[in-house]
């Protein structure tokens, strides 16, 4: 063995060894010192709105307009779910402001119907919450906004993946547990004008392989109008077990319920005299919904993900009302010395769904591709009981005397297949063709007191093939996207129920069918400009309505497909940030849309005759909707000054301008509203929110309903104040 000797290295080693021994000896006589703590602070600016990624969970989002609203960071009125504030940065978002208590979100885009957001596929954590997709697709289940982390919204070209909704998809993503601790607690308490008091409590954490999160919320309000009290509760529990890094199972159950005393519609003269007055004191509405689900997520490989969701929507929708137009007073009968009996309606929902989805990345030669496929089965059984003779009392009482005027079952089954494939023709250019096929049927059975039993049963077949394609080209700081996707909406329960012996329903009703088309450009210029501009068209064929027919010299109302409509529009979002530093950010945004929705080849019943409505505007579609805001952020303090403008619209397909004596028809005037909200985080654990809604106290209304909750003017809320205190432990 041969060694190499180096004198410098040897001397250095001896010196280092000696110095080390000297330091060790000296350290015995040196006292220990404790250094002062140092706190490093940074201010993270979370964008209020951002797009979904090209591939999101098991869905392809490339080529579509999508938005993610970070609700938990917004200085808005979440206690009352004020839609014009929550969806302020969504151009074209139309919100009904008929219930300031915040019981429901009534949202639509692109000229569709906002009634309980039923033009959308509504989800919570990816689980469908529409009450009955084919029977009554409204979302009666309504999670509290205090529990929502973010809202995901995808426009109508997503209908191939989500199903029978022209609007697209809205997904409420709830907050989740802090997995760094076993127990975490959050409280958010709000108080405001008109007796508002809301309290939200949440617990969450991680123990071993289990992650849990649960909340309880309760809210009460006297309401802006007389006789408009509201009480709501919501509970939720989520438990996830992580079998491995690739496999997890999540069990969730949510419940929402509220009791709303409905103040009734007004005539125009009543509204202008006193918009806070009520025409009813004995009307109530109360849904109670339960949403259980199981979600299995399996990363089957580096390129494959599988999601399987089994869920249900169970519960009831109850109403007790003294029916009639606004000018029909609810008075005590001088003969009986009591009020007249009210009408009781009860819907019971029993909807079960199983949805299996898979996403797979693969290559064919040099072409990278992503395949998203799914199969969904649902079995819905809607039991509708209506026109029951209720009590003459004033409390919420759903008991009846005698038989129901209508006792019907609406049973639907459907099996749907969808597939979409995204091809990367270049790293920047993708094309995504897809299709969806639904096969199912709906059977209506039961009795209607004023009809021959042979005229009641009705069967509707659903065999629908829908095609679509989307494309996207990505630049350095922008992306150009566009596509067209066919969509359909099934015949709803209400569409085929004759309201009297003078009405009949077509036994061969066709589902509404059409398409969504869009072309958009989204981009950013450094930190000072963000923009998105989208042109769109919505074709809506086979709309349902009433026409007059004559048989054997006798005229009657025939419920059938009456024509089509087309909506052309542009959606623009621009945000300018002239000041952007580590501590101070000043920005201005505008979310503006212009829409023109026109009936084509359509006619409706008008008295004893039919009336063409070709060229008429579709009801409840304002030409202009513009929301604009100035945002100031200093460290952890954020303030937003917002102005919302909604243009004039019509209440009926006939485009009646002059209001009727009962307020049921007439134009819906334009209005502009100012809101101011501020939020601040303190010590990392506390959050303060405060806001003034409708600062100028503008008296306005957004709708004259054609059906529930009653035809006429429904006043929206005047000026109100709301303050919230939040705490995390």
XYZ file of C-alpha atoms in Angstrom:
729
model
C 0.000 0.000 0.000
C 1.378 3.408 -0.966
C 0.766 6.655 0.987
C 1.204 10.196 -0.270
C 2.669 12.637 2.297
C 1.877 16.387 2.318
C 3.453 18.643 4.961
C 1.023 21.612 4.553
C -1.981 19.371 5.027
C -0.466 17.801 8.126
C 0.265 21.190 9.706
C -3.268 22.442 8.933
C -4.816 19.351 10.519
C -2.758 19.772 13.712
C -3.760 23.458 13.974
C -7.459 22.766 13.406
C -7.503 19.995 16.006
C -5.816 22.210 18.597
C -8.155 25.156 17.926
C -11.198 22.921 18.304
C -10.011 21.657 21.688
C -9.339 25.219 22.807
C -12.843 26.354 21.832
C -14.479 23.407 23.577
C -12.634 24.225 26.780
C -13.580 27.880 26.574
C -17.241 27.109 25.939
C -17.570 25.606 29.406
C -17.080 29.039 30.930
C -19.376 30.961 28.553
C -22.994 31.572 29.608
C -25.872 30.634 27.292
C -27.636 33.584 25.628
C -31.219 33.651 24.366
C -31.659 35.674 21.206
C -34.676 37.948 20.693
C -37.388 36.527 18.450
C -37.715 37.895 14.954
C -41.084 38.054 13.132
C -41.065 38.072 9.366
C -44.249 39.411 7.806
C -45.421 39.183 4.240
C -48.668 40.215 2.577
C -50.044 37.748 0.079
C -52.497 39.128 -2.462
C -54.922 36.419 -3.532
C -56.663 37.140 -6.856
C -60.402 37.525 -6.390
C -61.135 35.727 -9.635
C -59.081 33.282 -11.682
C -59.724 30.653 -14.380
C -59.835 26.913 -13.839
C -56.798 25.009 -15.168
C -56.993 23.257 -18.542
C -57.480 19.950 -16.720
C -59.450 20.183 -13.487
C -59.945 16.982 -11.508
C -61.577 14.669 -14.083
C -62.860 17.449 -16.357
C -61.364 19.225 -19.361
C -61.673 23.019 -19.092
C -59.450 24.143 -21.961
C -61.319 26.159 -24.574
C -64.140 27.177 -22.211
C -64.854 30.318 -20.247
C -64.482 29.529 -16.558
C -64.119 31.542 -13.362
C -63.153 30.732 -9.783
C -64.382 33.227 -7.181
C -62.349 33.196 -3.958
C -65.261 33.893 -1.624
C -63.409 33.585 1.671
C -61.168 36.533 0.736
C -63.952 38.795 -0.516
C -65.131 41.850 1.442
C -68.793 41.193 0.624
C -72.049 40.457 2.409
C -71.788 36.682 2.718
C -74.262 36.444 5.614
C -77.130 37.323 3.247
C -75.559 35.908 0.054
C -75.831 39.232 -1.761
C -75.433 37.985 -5.329
C -74.463 41.270 -7.000
C -71.450 41.413 -4.660
C -70.409 37.758 -4.693
C -70.715 37.510 -8.494
C -69.655 41.100 -9.153
C -66.740 40.082 -11.368
C -68.828 37.670 -13.477
C -69.980 39.665 -16.526
C -73.591 38.994 -17.404
C -74.475 37.479 -14.036
C -78.168 38.245 -13.483
C -79.421 37.848 -9.921
C -82.965 38.052 -8.585
C -83.028 40.237 -5.465
C -86.366 39.108 -4.045
C -85.241 37.681 -0.713
C -82.711 39.799 1.134
C -82.523 37.247 3.935
C -80.106 35.189 1.824
C -82.058 31.950 1.717
C -81.388 31.186 -1.949
C -79.064 32.170 -4.768
C -81.024 33.013 -7.935
C -78.360 33.218 -10.642
C -78.262 33.042 -14.431
C -75.972 34.094 -17.255
C -76.426 34.658 -20.984
C -80.132 35.465 -20.873
C -81.345 32.341 -19.073
C -83.833 32.060 -16.198
C -82.328 32.773 -12.732
C -85.107 31.015 -10.765
C -83.144 29.197 -8.044
C -80.251 28.858 -10.535
C -82.073 26.030 -12.282
C -80.421 26.607 -15.665
C -77.132 25.386 -14.124
C -75.856 22.017 -13.021
C -75.397 22.983 -9.351
C -72.831 21.140 -7.247
C -71.271 21.165 -3.813
C -67.756 19.727 -3.714
C -68.491 18.091 -7.058
C -71.763 16.492 -5.856
C -74.967 17.445 -7.685
C -77.504 19.301 -5.536
C -80.275 20.005 -8.093
C -83.481 18.773 -6.475
C -84.660 16.741 -9.490
C -82.807 17.054 -12.777
C -85.791 16.176 -14.972
C -88.674 17.153 -12.701
C -87.719 20.344 -10.884
C -83.990 21.172 -11.278
C -83.979 24.107 -8.853
C -81.392 24.029 -6.077
C -83.495 24.057 -2.919
C -80.432 22.849 -1.014
C -78.603 26.075 -0.177
C -75.237 25.988 1.656
C -74.326 29.043 3.768
C -71.813 31.307 2.066
C -69.777 31.462 5.303
C -68.882 27.828 4.639
C -67.834 28.350 1.012
C -64.162 28.695 0.141
C -64.664 29.357 -3.553
C -67.270 29.187 -6.295
C -66.359 27.551 -9.612
C -68.411 28.603 -12.636
C -68.176 27.184 -16.167
C -70.331 28.554 -18.975
C -72.688 26.597 -21.208
C -70.106 24.932 -23.447
C -69.438 22.569 -20.548
C -72.846 20.957 -21.056
C -71.352 17.847 -22.691
C -69.587 16.956 -19.455
C -72.186 18.153 -16.967
C -75.460 17.393 -18.678
C -78.863 18.866 -19.276
C -78.280 22.522 -18.463
C -77.895 25.386 -20.950
C -76.201 27.522 -18.299
C -73.244 25.279 -17.546
C -72.013 24.401 -14.061
C -71.699 26.104 -10.663
C -69.741 24.300 -7.942
C -69.692 25.523 -4.330
C -66.427 24.329 -2.785
C -66.673 24.281 0.992
C -63.857 25.117 3.331
C -61.720 22.211 4.500
C -59.876 21.161 7.618
C -56.488 22.477 8.701
C -54.533 19.212 8.332
C -51.620 20.515 10.412
C -53.616 20.082 13.622
C -56.030 17.614 15.168
C -58.643 20.199 16.113
C -59.256 23.583 14.541
C -62.179 25.911 15.226
C -63.738 28.773 13.266
C -66.534 31.145 14.217
C -68.156 33.872 12.157
C -70.939 35.991 13.633
C -72.838 38.641 11.667
C -75.415 41.232 12.654
C -77.214 43.801 10.579
C -80.280 45.808 9.710
C -83.808 44.431 9.883
C -83.049 42.002 12.681
C -80.295 40.073 10.908
C -78.284 37.750 13.134
C -76.184 34.914 11.727
C -73.817 32.563 13.527
C -71.466 30.059 11.879
C -69.328 27.478 13.710
C -66.902 24.971 12.184
C -64.563 22.248 13.473
C -61.929 20.391 11.484
C -58.639 18.598 11.703
C -56.644 15.493 10.894
C -56.187 12.420 13.085
C -54.053 9.688 11.582
C -55.483 8.793 8.188
C -58.787 10.556 8.931
C -59.537 14.154 7.953
C -62.785 15.695 9.176
C -64.667 18.980 8.784
C -68.076 19.968 10.090
C -70.108 23.132 10.489
C -73.353 24.484 11.909
C -75.005 27.725 10.838
C -78.123 29.530 11.973
C -79.558 32.802 10.683
C -82.641 34.833 11.583
C -83.989 38.003 10.012
C -87.114 40.168 10.232
C -86.752 41.127 6.563
C -86.884 44.453 4.761
C -90.600 44.174 4.050
C -93.392 43.643 6.526
C -94.273 40.016 7.226
C -90.961 38.779 5.784
C -89.384 36.954 8.683
C -86.878 34.227 7.918
C -85.208 31.469 9.929
C -82.609 29.139 8.452
C -80.261 26.397 9.600
C -77.537 24.384 7.910
C -75.401 21.453 9.039
C -72.592 19.660 7.276
C -70.078 16.902 8.048
C -67.235 15.540 5.926
C -64.960 12.602 6.773
C -62.125 11.465 4.499
C -60.047 8.333 4.939
C -56.732 8.214 3.096
C -56.013 4.553 2.360
C -52.786 5.505 0.589
C -51.327 8.362 -1.416
C -53.367 7.162 -4.387
C -56.676 6.107 -2.841
C -59.142 8.020 -0.653
C -62.805 7.774 0.318
C -64.844 10.816 1.383
C -68.236 10.636 3.081
C -70.303 13.809 3.351
C -73.758 14.755 4.500
C -75.269 18.217 4.344
C -78.604 19.649 5.354
C -80.182 23.020 4.729
C -83.601 24.252 5.753
C -85.373 27.540 6.183
C -88.803 28.954 6.924
C -89.614 32.142 5.044
C -92.726 34.192 5.667
C -93.643 35.494 2.221
C -95.008 39.081 2.185
C -96.768 38.640 -1.160
C -96.678 40.576 -4.430
C -97.508 44.268 -4.863
C -99.157 46.289 -7.564
C -97.141 49.150 -9.051
C -99.118 51.752 -7.133
C -98.496 49.870 -3.888
C -94.781 49.650 -4.642
C -94.395 53.371 -5.302
C -96.485 54.262 -2.268
C -94.592 51.998 0.140
C -92.252 49.261 -1.169
C -91.954 47.729 2.317
C -95.632 46.927 2.735
C -97.048 43.400 2.504
C -100.196 42.006 0.948
C -99.958 38.687 2.790
C -99.357 37.741 6.409
C -100.208 34.012 6.283
C -97.978 32.799 3.432
C -94.960 30.588 4.092
C -92.341 28.709 2.138
C -90.056 26.069 3.619
C -87.696 23.567 1.941
C -85.833 21.003 4.042
C -83.140 19.180 2.066
C -80.652 16.432 2.909
C -77.599 15.712 0.731
C -75.577 12.525 1.535
C -72.707 11.386 -0.713
C -69.726 9.043 -1.018
C -66.765 9.991 -3.223
C -64.003 7.567 -4.145
C -60.847 9.082 -5.648
C -58.241 6.718 -7.083
C -55.031 7.698 -8.820
C -54.766 4.497 -10.784
C -51.392 5.459 -12.230
C -49.214 8.404 -13.129
C -51.572 9.220 -15.992
C -54.987 8.031 -14.811
C -57.460 9.382 -12.240
C -60.844 7.902 -11.397
C -63.690 9.525 -9.432
C -66.849 7.737 -8.388
C -69.633 9.687 -6.648
C -72.782 8.132 -5.219
C -75.183 10.743 -3.876
C -78.765 11.609 -3.132
C -81.020 14.622 -2.695
C -83.872 13.964 -0.273
C -86.342 16.315 1.306
C -89.418 18.424 0.877
C -90.552 21.755 -0.487
C -93.563 23.026 1.456
C -95.694 26.092 0.881
C -98.808 27.497 2.525
C -100.381 30.461 0.730
C -103.429 32.542 0.265
C -103.253 32.661 -3.506
C -104.242 35.439 -5.843
C -103.009 38.605 -7.489
C -101.687 41.498 -5.477
C -105.007 43.356 -5.602
C -106.847 40.420 -4.049
C -106.806 41.212 -0.351
C -106.569 38.520 2.305
C -109.466 39.626 4.489
C -111.605 38.089 7.194
C -114.847 36.647 5.839
C -117.737 38.567 7.476
C -119.869 35.423 7.462
C -117.414 33.065 9.161
C -115.378 35.741 10.994
C -112.227 33.911 9.917
C -109.809 34.124 7.062
C -110.419 31.994 4.017
C -108.581 28.653 3.889
C -105.102 28.717 2.403
C -103.677 26.432 -0.283
C -101.080 23.833 0.712
C -98.501 22.424 -1.722
C -95.914 19.777 -0.844
C -93.162 18.378 -3.061
C -91.123 15.426 -1.819
C -87.824 14.753 -3.561
C -86.160 11.378 -3.793
C -83.220 11.691 -6.198
C -80.401 9.149 -6.362
C -77.348 9.538 -8.607
C -74.238 7.515 -9.394
C -71.546 9.217 -11.469
C -68.296 7.547 -12.531
C -65.608 9.621 -14.263
C -62.107 8.855 -15.533
C -59.331 11.083 -16.828
C -56.390 9.596 -18.718
C -53.270 11.186 -20.210
C -51.776 9.387 -23.202
C -49.806 9.850 -26.401
C -50.367 8.798 -29.981
C -47.032 9.243 -31.694
C -45.887 12.762 -30.892
C -49.391 14.012 -30.072
C -50.116 14.376 -26.381
C -53.791 13.830 -25.442
C -56.117 13.881 -22.459
C -59.277 11.767 -22.375
C -62.153 12.604 -20.017
C -65.073 10.178 -19.951
C -68.016 9.623 -17.663
C -71.182 7.656 -17.108
C -74.054 8.885 -14.935
C -77.195 7.112 -13.793
C -79.977 8.699 -11.830
C -83.316 7.571 -10.476
C -85.606 10.419 -9.411
C -89.033 10.053 -7.859
C -90.797 13.373 -7.310
C -94.091 13.241 -5.428
C -96.094 16.434 -5.953
C -99.245 17.166 -3.942
C -100.975 20.466 -4.649
C -104.154 22.445 -4.113
C -104.820 21.023 -0.679
C -107.398 22.876 1.409
C -105.385 24.267 4.282
C -106.299 25.919 7.541
C -107.668 29.404 8.104
C -104.962 30.167 10.634
C -101.892 32.387 10.409
C -99.099 29.989 11.352
C -97.061 27.586 9.227
C -99.451 24.641 8.995
C -99.312 22.119 6.117
C -102.265 20.015 7.277
C -105.219 19.816 4.886
C -108.906 18.964 4.948
C -110.133 16.451 2.392
C -108.177 15.291 -0.628
C -105.488 16.954 -2.658
C -106.537 18.731 -5.819
C -103.513 17.192 -7.540
C -101.594 14.138 -6.329
C -98.936 13.181 -8.880
C -95.759 11.159 -9.223
C -93.018 12.131 -11.666
C -90.612 9.202 -11.994
C -87.482 9.646 -14.108
C -84.596 7.343 -14.942
C -81.651 8.202 -17.139
C -78.327 6.779 -18.222
C -75.868 9.221 -19.783
C -72.458 8.726 -21.391
C -70.002 11.523 -22.112
C -66.535 11.642 -23.624
C -64.227 14.505 -24.477
C -60.664 14.301 -25.771
C -58.145 17.137 -25.734
C -55.461 16.907 -28.431
C -52.284 18.977 -28.092
C -51.689 19.680 -31.776
C -48.810 21.870 -30.599
C -47.718 22.713 -27.047
C -49.791 25.915 -27.359
C -52.749 24.739 -29.464
C -55.395 22.278 -28.233
C -58.580 20.960 -29.805
C -61.195 19.127 -27.732
C -64.072 17.355 -29.520
C -66.685 15.540 -27.458
C -70.148 14.052 -27.287
C -72.845 13.152 -24.803
C -75.727 10.710 -25.116
C -78.608 10.515 -22.664
C -81.173 7.735 -22.719
C -84.055 7.799 -20.305
C -87.743 8.293 -19.719
C -90.141 10.078 -17.432
C -93.537 8.764 -16.358
C -96.194 10.955 -14.789
C -99.021 9.235 -12.942
C -101.616 10.087 -10.321
C -104.777 12.138 -10.386
C -105.943 15.678 -11.040
C -109.373 16.372 -9.588
C -110.690 18.338 -12.563
C -109.454 15.983 -15.306
C -110.541 12.607 -16.578
C -108.133 9.996 -15.121
C -107.322 8.875 -18.667
C -105.915 12.342 -19.456
C -103.385 12.363 -16.599
C -100.706 9.749 -17.418
C -97.910 11.078 -19.582
C -94.634 9.565 -20.746
C -91.694 11.565 -22.076
C -88.723 9.828 -23.667
C -85.253 11.308 -23.453
C -82.963 10.153 -26.246
C -80.552 12.961 -26.850
C -77.229 13.004 -28.667
C -75.236 16.213 -28.209
C -71.962 17.085 -29.914
C -69.414 19.798 -29.314
C -65.886 20.998 -29.905
C -63.619 23.512 -28.176
C -60.219 24.898 -29.107
C -57.619 27.017 -27.388
C -54.397 28.749 -28.403
C -52.086 29.979 -25.662
C -49.797 32.966 -26.164
C -47.178 34.148 -23.723
C -49.562 36.316 -21.714
C -52.941 35.488 -23.267
C -55.135 32.718 -24.559
C -57.668 32.616 -27.386
C -60.470 30.115 -26.876
C -63.764 29.172 -28.443
C -66.188 26.399 -29.126
C -69.726 25.248 -29.711
C -71.641 22.690 -27.696
C -75.158 21.382 -28.056
C -77.327 21.406 -24.938
C -80.794 20.377 -23.867
C -83.261 20.930 -21.079
C -85.860 18.295 -20.244
C -89.581 18.986 -20.018
C -90.205 20.001 -16.418
C -93.014 18.799 -14.186
C -94.744 22.181 -14.173
C -94.722 22.293 -17.988
C -97.195 19.444 -18.413
C -99.692 19.947 -15.580
C -102.950 21.517 -16.826
C -104.068 24.139 -14.317
C -107.777 23.798 -15.132
C -110.308 21.918 -17.248
C -109.677 24.514 -19.976
C -106.113 23.294 -20.446
C -104.584 20.223 -22.045
C -100.992 19.044 -22.289
C -99.325 17.752 -25.427
C -98.502 14.061 -25.020
C -95.591 14.427 -27.452
C -93.708 17.288 -25.838
C -90.117 17.673 -26.967
C -87.198 18.588 -24.712
C -85.717 22.016 -25.310
C -82.642 21.628 -27.480
C -80.078 24.038 -28.876
C -76.478 25.096 -28.494
C -73.997 27.432 -26.827
C -71.251 29.045 -28.899
C -68.485 31.336 -27.658
C -65.247 32.980 -28.756
C -63.040 34.647 -26.176
C -59.703 36.263 -25.484
C -58.210 36.348 -21.989
C -54.905 37.939 -21.095
C -52.735 39.905 -18.733
C -50.190 42.687 -19.176
C -47.726 42.429 -16.313
C -49.444 43.256 -13.033
C -51.468 46.278 -14.123
C -54.026 44.930 -16.614
C -56.207 41.805 -16.686
C -58.871 41.385 -19.337
C -61.293 38.872 -20.845
C -63.654 39.467 -23.751
C -66.152 36.831 -24.933
C -68.677 36.812 -27.752
C -71.461 34.260 -27.335
C -74.661 32.927 -28.847
C -77.307 30.740 -27.185
C -79.896 29.018 -29.380
C -82.852 27.706 -27.361
C -85.344 25.627 -29.397
C -88.629 23.992 -28.385
C -89.432 26.455 -25.632
C -92.534 25.495 -23.653
C -95.635 27.649 -23.470
C -99.370 27.892 -24.138
C -101.310 28.262 -27.385
C -105.037 28.366 -28.110
C -106.606 25.518 -30.081
C -110.196 24.855 -31.095
C -111.956 21.513 -31.178
C -115.651 21.073 -32.000
C -116.142 24.836 -31.764
C -114.653 24.810 -28.256
C -111.404 26.647 -27.550
C -108.880 25.476 -24.988
C -105.328 26.212 -23.840
C -102.766 23.724 -25.145
C -99.436 23.351 -23.302
C -96.849 22.577 -25.951
C -93.617 23.682 -27.619
C -94.268 27.229 -28.846
C -91.055 28.288 -30.618
C -87.429 29.183 -30.102
C -85.204 32.042 -28.989
C -81.701 33.237 -29.710
C -79.449 35.303 -27.478
C -76.416 37.139 -28.851
C -74.101 38.949 -26.520
C -70.699 40.077 -25.398
C -69.131 39.671 -21.949
C -66.218 41.874 -20.895
C -64.091 41.866 -17.756
C -61.312 44.409 -17.310
C -59.267 45.092 -14.190
C -56.656 47.872 -14.077
C -54.147 48.072 -11.236
C -52.252 51.398 -11.420
C -50.710 50.981 -7.950
C -49.181 47.658 -6.955
C -46.619 47.404 -4.169
C -45.861 45.005 -1.340
C -48.331 46.765 0.952
C -50.628 48.893 -1.177
C -52.749 47.843 -4.150
C -55.291 50.039 -5.906
C -57.392 48.553 -8.708
C -60.515 49.249 -10.748
C -62.652 46.559 -12.375
C -65.648 46.441 -14.667
C -67.700 43.355 -15.494
C -70.115 44.335 -18.250
C -72.354 42.457 -20.659
C -74.651 43.390 -23.505
C -77.300 40.867 -24.544
C -80.077 40.740 -27.085
C -82.460 37.814 -26.574
C -85.170 37.507 -29.258
C -88.025 35.058 -29.842
C -88.028 33.359 -33.242
C -90.905 31.475 -34.899
C -92.925 31.601 -31.686
C -96.511 32.293 -30.690
C -98.423 32.282 -27.402
C -101.994 32.283 -26.183
C -103.498 35.773 -25.894
C -107.084 35.621 -24.719
C -109.156 33.549 -27.155
C -106.509 33.765 -29.896
C -102.857 33.094 -30.589
C -100.379 35.928 -30.880
C -97.080 35.862 -32.710
C -94.133 37.004 -30.606
C -91.514 36.826 -33.350
C -88.946 39.518 -32.708
C -90.067 40.108 -29.114
C -87.507 40.232 -26.348
C -87.214 37.227 -24.028
C -88.516 38.101 -20.581
C -86.114 38.927 -17.723
C -83.141 39.579 -20.007
C -81.730 43.105 -19.502
C -79.762 44.482 -22.452
C -77.058 45.879 -20.185
C -75.634 44.550 -16.934
C -72.577 46.365 -15.622
C -70.841 46.062 -12.265
C -67.895 48.309 -11.512
C -65.677 48.542 -8.478
C -62.762 50.416 -6.947
C -60.651 48.249 -4.637
C -58.078 49.518 -2.145
C -55.843 47.072 -0.287
C -53.421 48.147 2.456
C -51.604 45.298 4.184
C -54.500 43.149 5.477
C -57.202 45.781 4.969
C -59.360 45.677 1.812
C -62.145 48.087 0.873
C -64.412 47.875 -2.193
C -66.665 50.600 -3.573
C -69.062 49.055 -6.115
C -71.681 50.356 -8.531
C -74.113 47.903 -10.165
C -76.352 48.768 -13.093
C -79.064 46.534 -14.569
C -81.028 47.657 -17.603
C -84.730 47.497 -18.295
C -86.406 44.178 -19.127
C -89.861 42.744 -19.767
C -91.895 40.496 -17.501
C -93.748 38.515 -20.169
C -93.173 37.231 -23.732
C -95.743 39.713 -25.077
C -93.412 42.525 -23.922
C -96.158 44.418 -22.112
C -94.902 47.904 -21.223
C -97.748 49.465 -19.240
C -98.228 47.711 -15.898
C -101.502 45.889 -15.395
C -103.766 46.842 -12.511
C -102.704 43.720 -10.605
C -98.974 44.206 -11.289
C -98.592 40.809 -12.966
C -97.208 42.202 -16.230
C -95.373 45.333 -17.275
C -91.805 46.416 -17.774
C -89.156 45.983 -15.083
C -87.304 49.273 -14.808
C -83.548 49.751 -14.836
C -81.733 50.484 -11.601
C -78.295 51.372 -10.266
C -76.998 50.491 -6.800
C -74.013 51.552 -4.692
C -72.392 49.185 -2.179
C -69.418 49.665 0.138
C -67.649 46.828 1.929
C -64.473 46.552 3.975
C -62.621 43.570 5.464
C -59.568 43.330 7.690
C -57.496 40.507 9.138
C -55.960 40.934 12.576
C -53.202 38.858 14.177
C -53.743 36.133 11.594
C -56.715 34.763 13.530
C -59.389 37.439 13.470
C -61.403 38.814 10.561
C -63.607 41.895 10.598
C -66.129 42.689 7.854
C -68.530 45.586 7.501
C -70.656 46.867 4.667
C -73.404 49.194 3.558
C -75.686 47.668 0.944
C -77.684 49.884 -1.424
C -76.016 52.982 -0.015
C -78.361 55.426 -1.782
C -81.445 53.500 -0.603
C -82.697 52.938 -4.155
C -86.207 51.456 -4.265
C -86.293 48.861 -7.033
C -87.437 45.385 -8.036
C -85.853 42.777 -10.313
C -88.794 40.613 -11.361
C -92.515 40.154 -11.805
C -92.754 36.348 -11.404
C -95.026 34.466 -13.794
C -95.550 31.725 -11.208
C -94.205 31.168 -7.666
C -94.048 33.121 -5.397
C -96.880 35.016 -7.074
C -97.415 37.371 -10.006
C -96.722 41.017 -9.259
C -93.984 43.329 -8.005
C -91.537 41.955 -5.432
C -89.598 44.744 -3.760
C -85.867 44.386 -3.274
C -84.073 45.562 -0.146
C -83.300 49.187 0.590
C -80.270 50.425 2.512
C -78.883 48.035 5.097
C -75.791 47.622 7.256
C -74.025 44.336 8.032
C -71.019 43.698 10.293
C -69.194 40.415 10.901
C -66.540 39.185 13.309
C -64.600 36.017 12.530
C -62.158 33.998 14.606
C -59.922 30.997 13.952
C -58.356 28.895 16.718
